[in-house]
Amino acid sequence: MNIELGNEPQDESEAALFAALPLDFPRPSNLGAVSGAQPKFSMNRYQGRFYSPGCSPPELLERWNNCEDLAQQLSVTSLESKAGKRSHMSETEILDQYLPRLIATGWVSEQEARWVMRRTAELVGWQVPPSASP
């Protein structure tokens, strides 16, 4: 089944944002299939091109926007924690303890949560914890 995700031309700002999407940002992998005699797979159509579900430019931009926002918030929280109640912890330990909490919220996928932690480490200039490795 094809889902039409918009017929209007992609505006320049969306195209520029999509082009600037980090290469290491995780893309969803959908290995679903549709039953029947012939092999089939699910795709979404966006502006005449076909994408795996969740991988069209608007879908990826929305996911990235959410993850970038979380990283920005966590960077502030991490710095406040290091200066306050978690001053006894290493920077890696501080970031490490946020990862399972972020995964538990269900706001992002596990791969996206790891990306958020790597991005947070980049924003605050800290070493990436091993648990956040891709």
PDB file of C-alpha atoms in Angstrom:
ATOM      1  CA  MET A   1       0.000   0.000   0.000  1.00  0.00           C
ATOM      2  CA  ASN A   2       1.313   3.439  -0.902  1.00  0.00           C
ATOM      3  CA  ILE A   3       0.671   6.366   1.387  1.00  0.00           C
ATOM      4  CA  GLU A   4       0.848   9.768  -0.264  1.00  0.00           C
ATOM      5  CA  LEU A   5       2.761  12.093   2.058  1.00  0.00           C
ATOM      6  CA  GLY A   6       2.275  15.321   0.197  1.00  0.00           C
ATOM      7  CA  ASN A   7       2.152  16.408  -3.411  1.00  0.00           C
ATOM      8  CA  GLU A   8       3.203  20.010  -3.018  1.00  0.00           C
ATOM      9  CA  PRO A   9       6.798  20.827  -3.927  1.00  0.00           C
ATOM     10  CA  GLN A  10       9.296  20.497  -1.128  1.00  0.00           C
ATOM     11  CA  ASP A  11      10.211  23.993   0.042  1.00  0.00           C
ATOM     12  CA  GLU A  12      13.854  25.045   0.005  1.00  0.00           C
ATOM     13  CA  SER A  13      14.192  25.208   3.778  1.00  0.00           C
ATOM     14  CA  GLU A  14      12.978  21.608   4.184  1.00  0.00           C
ATOM     15  CA  ALA A  15      15.339  20.461   1.430  1.00  0.00           C
ATOM     16  CA  ALA A  16      18.259  22.271   3.073  1.00  0.00           C
ATOM     17  CA  LEU A  17      17.441  20.772   6.475  1.00  0.00           C
ATOM     18  CA  PHE A  18      17.181  17.292   5.010  1.00  0.00           C
ATOM     19  CA  ALA A  19      20.515  17.714   3.226  1.00  0.00           C
ATOM     20  CA  ALA A  20      22.102  18.781   6.535  1.00  0.00           C
ATOM     21  CA  LEU A  21      20.713  15.790   8.468  1.00  0.00           C
ATOM     22  CA  PRO A  22      23.684  14.117  10.208  1.00  0.00           C
ATOM     23  CA  LEU A  23      24.869  11.010   8.389  1.00  0.00           C
ATOM     24  CA  ASP A  24      25.096   9.116  11.671  1.00  0.00           C
ATOM     25  CA  PHE A  25      21.453   9.810  12.575  1.00  0.00           C
ATOM     26  CA  PRO A  26      19.726   6.403  12.729  1.00  0.00           C
ATOM     27  CA  ARG A  27      17.228   5.481  10.055  1.00  0.00           C
ATOM     28  CA  PRO A  28      14.411   3.110  11.000  1.00  0.00           C
ATOM     29  CA  SER A  29      14.694  -0.383   9.605  1.00  0.00           C
ATOM     30  CA  ASN A  30      11.362  -1.927   8.729  1.00  0.00           C
ATOM     31  CA  LEU A  31      11.585  -5.517   7.715  1.00  0.00           C
ATOM     32  CA  GLY A  32       7.851  -6.064   7.357  1.00  0.00           C
ATOM     33  CA  ALA A  33       6.278  -7.898   4.472  1.00  0.00           C
ATOM     34  CA  VAL A  34       2.815  -8.212   2.992  1.00  0.00           C
ATOM     35  CA  SER A  35       1.349 -11.671   2.483  1.00  0.00           C
ATOM     36  CA  GLY A  36       0.486 -13.053  -0.916  1.00  0.00           C
ATOM     37  CA  ALA A  37       1.842 -15.162  -3.738  1.00  0.00           C
ATOM     38  CA  GLN A  38       4.306 -12.516  -4.905  1.00  0.00           C
ATOM     39  CA  PRO A  39       6.939 -11.020  -2.556  1.00  0.00           C
ATOM     40  CA  LYS A  40       5.929  -7.516  -1.475  1.00  0.00           C
ATOM     41  CA  PHE A  41       7.187  -4.881   0.887  1.00  0.00           C
ATOM     42  CA  SER A  42       5.840  -1.673   2.337  1.00  0.00           C
ATOM     43  CA  MET A  43       6.902   1.706   0.953  1.00  0.00           C
ATOM     44  CA  ASN A  44       5.725   5.301   1.356  1.00  0.00           C
ATOM     45  CA  ARG A  45       5.543   7.662  -1.579  1.00  0.00           C
ATOM     46  CA  TYR A  46       6.698  11.232  -1.101  1.00  0.00           C
ATOM     47  CA  GLN A  47       7.007  13.631  -4.030  1.00  0.00           C
ATOM     48  CA  GLY A  48       7.291  10.891  -6.603  1.00  0.00           C
ATOM     49  CA  ARG A  49       9.935   8.894  -4.751  1.00  0.00           C
ATOM     50  CA  PHE A  50       9.493   5.813  -2.589  1.00  0.00           C
ATOM     51  CA  TYR A  51      10.894   5.456   0.922  1.00  0.00           C
ATOM     52  CA  SER A  52      10.868   2.786   3.586  1.00  0.00           C
ATOM     53  CA  PRO A  53       8.304   3.599   6.289  1.00  0.00           C
ATOM     54  CA  GLY A  54       9.698   6.304   8.562  1.00  0.00           C
ATOM     55  CA  CYS A  55      12.455   7.288   6.124  1.00  0.00           C
ATOM     56  CA  SER A  56      10.865   9.990   3.975  1.00  0.00           C
ATOM     57  CA  PRO A  57      12.409  13.457   4.342  1.00  0.00           C
ATOM     58  CA  PRO A  58       9.581  14.888   6.507  1.00  0.00           C
ATOM     59  CA  GLU A  59       9.513  11.817   8.760  1.00  0.00           C
ATOM     60  CA  LEU A  60      13.283  11.802   9.293  1.00  0.00           C
ATOM     61  CA  LEU A  61      13.353  15.560   9.876  1.00  0.00           C
ATOM     62  CA  GLU A  62      10.676  15.238  12.543  1.00  0.00           C
ATOM     63  CA  ARG A  63      12.547  12.399  14.290  1.00  0.00           C
ATOM     64  CA  TRP A  64      15.841  14.321  14.106  1.00  0.00           C
ATOM     65  CA  ASN A  65      14.185  17.510  15.410  1.00  0.00           C
ATOM     66  CA  ASN A  66      12.842  15.626  18.423  1.00  0.00           C
ATOM     67  CA  CYS A  67      16.211  13.988  19.095  1.00  0.00           C
ATOM     68  CA  GLU A  68      18.149  17.241  18.684  1.00  0.00           C
ATOM     69  CA  ASP A  69      15.771  18.944  21.120  1.00  0.00           C
ATOM     70  CA  LEU A  70      16.323  16.153  23.664  1.00  0.00           C
ATOM     71  CA  ALA A  71      20.102  16.462  23.238  1.00  0.00           C
ATOM     72  CA  GLN A  72      19.940  20.221  23.808  1.00  0.00           C
ATOM     73  CA  GLN A  73      17.887  19.710  26.973  1.00  0.00           C
ATOM     74  CA  LEU A  74      20.143  16.920  28.233  1.00  0.00           C
ATOM     75  CA  SER A  75      23.247  19.019  27.641  1.00  0.00           C
ATOM     76  CA  VAL A  76      21.915  21.689  30.012  1.00  0.00           C
ATOM     77  CA  THR A  77      20.821  19.057  32.545  1.00  0.00           C
ATOM     78  CA  SER A  78      24.182  17.268  32.337  1.00  0.00           C
ATOM     79  CA  LEU A  79      26.171  20.445  32.991  1.00  0.00           C
ATOM     80  CA  GLU A  80      23.901  21.353  35.914  1.00  0.00           C
ATOM     81  CA  SER A  81      24.285  17.837  37.341  1.00  0.00           C
ATOM     82  CA  LYS A  82      28.087  17.980  37.072  1.00  0.00           C
ATOM     83  CA  ALA A  83      28.104  21.339  38.870  1.00  0.00           C
ATOM     84  CA  GLY A  84      25.627  20.165  41.503  1.00  0.00           C
ATOM     85  CA  LYS A  85      24.365  16.907  42.918  1.00  0.00           C
ATOM     86  CA  ARG A  86      26.468  14.668  40.644  1.00  0.00           C
ATOM     87  CA  SER A  87      29.760  16.531  41.051  1.00  0.00           C
ATOM     88  CA  HIS A  88      31.305  13.332  42.451  1.00  0.00           C
ATOM     89  CA  MET A  89      30.541  11.441  39.208  1.00  0.00           C
ATOM     90  CA  SER A  90      32.646  11.438  36.060  1.00  0.00           C
ATOM     91  CA  GLU A  91      31.238  13.051  32.954  1.00  0.00           C
ATOM     92  CA  THR A  92      30.910   9.643  31.295  1.00  0.00           C
ATOM     93  CA  GLU A  93      29.023   8.278  34.316  1.00  0.00           C
ATOM     94  CA  ILE A  94      26.612  11.200  34.204  1.00  0.00           C
ATOM     95  CA  LEU A  95      25.793  10.608  30.545  1.00  0.00           C
ATOM     96  CA  ASP A  96      25.731   6.849  31.083  1.00  0.00           C
ATOM     97  CA  GLN A  97      23.009   7.075  33.725  1.00  0.00           C
ATOM     98  CA  TYR A  98      20.747   9.123  31.435  1.00  0.00           C
ATOM     99  CA  LEU A  99      20.720   6.555  28.602  1.00  0.00           C
ATOM    100  CA  PRO A 100      18.545   3.846  30.222  1.00  0.00           C
ATOM    101  CA  ARG A 101      16.182   6.527  31.495  1.00  0.00           C
ATOM    102  CA  LEU A 102      15.785   7.973  28.025  1.00  0.00           C
ATOM    103  CA  ILE A 103      15.188   4.526  26.514  1.00  0.00           C
ATOM    104  CA  ALA A 104      12.601   3.761  29.213  1.00  0.00           C
ATOM    105  CA  THR A 105      10.545   6.841  28.298  1.00  0.00           C
ATOM    106  CA  GLY A 106       9.774   5.367  24.868  1.00  0.00           C
ATOM    107  CA  TRP A 107      10.044   8.832  23.315  1.00  0.00           C
ATOM    108  CA  VAL A 108      12.713   7.623  20.902  1.00  0.00           C
ATOM    109  CA  SER A 109      14.015   4.281  19.674  1.00  0.00           C
ATOM    110  CA  GLU A 110      17.034   2.723  21.373  1.00  0.00           C
ATOM    111  CA  GLN A 111      19.232   3.669  18.397  1.00  0.00           C
ATOM    112  CA  GLU A 112      17.962   7.240  18.556  1.00  0.00           C
ATOM    113  CA  ALA A 113      18.573   7.359  22.322  1.00  0.00           C
ATOM    114  CA  ARG A 114      22.203   6.343  21.737  1.00  0.00           C
ATOM    115  CA  TRP A 115      22.487   9.063  19.078  1.00  0.00           C
ATOM    116  CA  VAL A 116      21.004  11.608  21.542  1.00  0.00           C
ATOM    117  CA  MET A 117      23.659  10.677  24.103  1.00  0.00           C
ATOM    118  CA  ARG A 118      26.453  10.997  21.517  1.00  0.00           C
ATOM    119  CA  ARG A 119      25.070  14.376  20.457  1.00  0.00           C
ATOM    120  CA  THR A 120      24.769  15.494  24.088  1.00  0.00           C
ATOM    121  CA  ALA A 121      28.404  14.542  24.683  1.00  0.00           C
ATOM    122  CA  GLU A 122      29.379  16.551  21.613  1.00  0.00           C
ATOM    123  CA  LEU A 123      27.404  19.590  22.781  1.00  0.00           C
ATOM    124  CA  VAL A 124      29.006  19.653  26.234  1.00  0.00           C
ATOM    125  CA  GLY A 125      32.470  18.594  25.034  1.00  0.00           C
ATOM    126  CA  TRP A 126      32.568  15.358  27.010  1.00  0.00           C
ATOM    127  CA  GLN A 127      33.703  11.878  26.028  1.00  0.00           C
ATOM    128  CA  VAL A 128      30.976   9.624  24.625  1.00  0.00           C
ATOM    129  CA  PRO A 129      30.104   6.828  27.056  1.00  0.00           C
ATOM    130  CA  PRO A 130      30.725   3.310  25.684  1.00  0.00           C
ATOM    131  CA  SER A 131      27.030   2.466  26.183  1.00  0.00           C
ATOM    132  CA  ALA A 132      26.105   5.104  23.578  1.00  0.00           C
ATOM    133  CA  SER A 133      28.289   3.623  20.833  1.00  0.00           C
ATOM    134  CA  PRO A 134      26.414   2.887  17.591  1.00  0.00           C
TER     135      PRO A 134
END
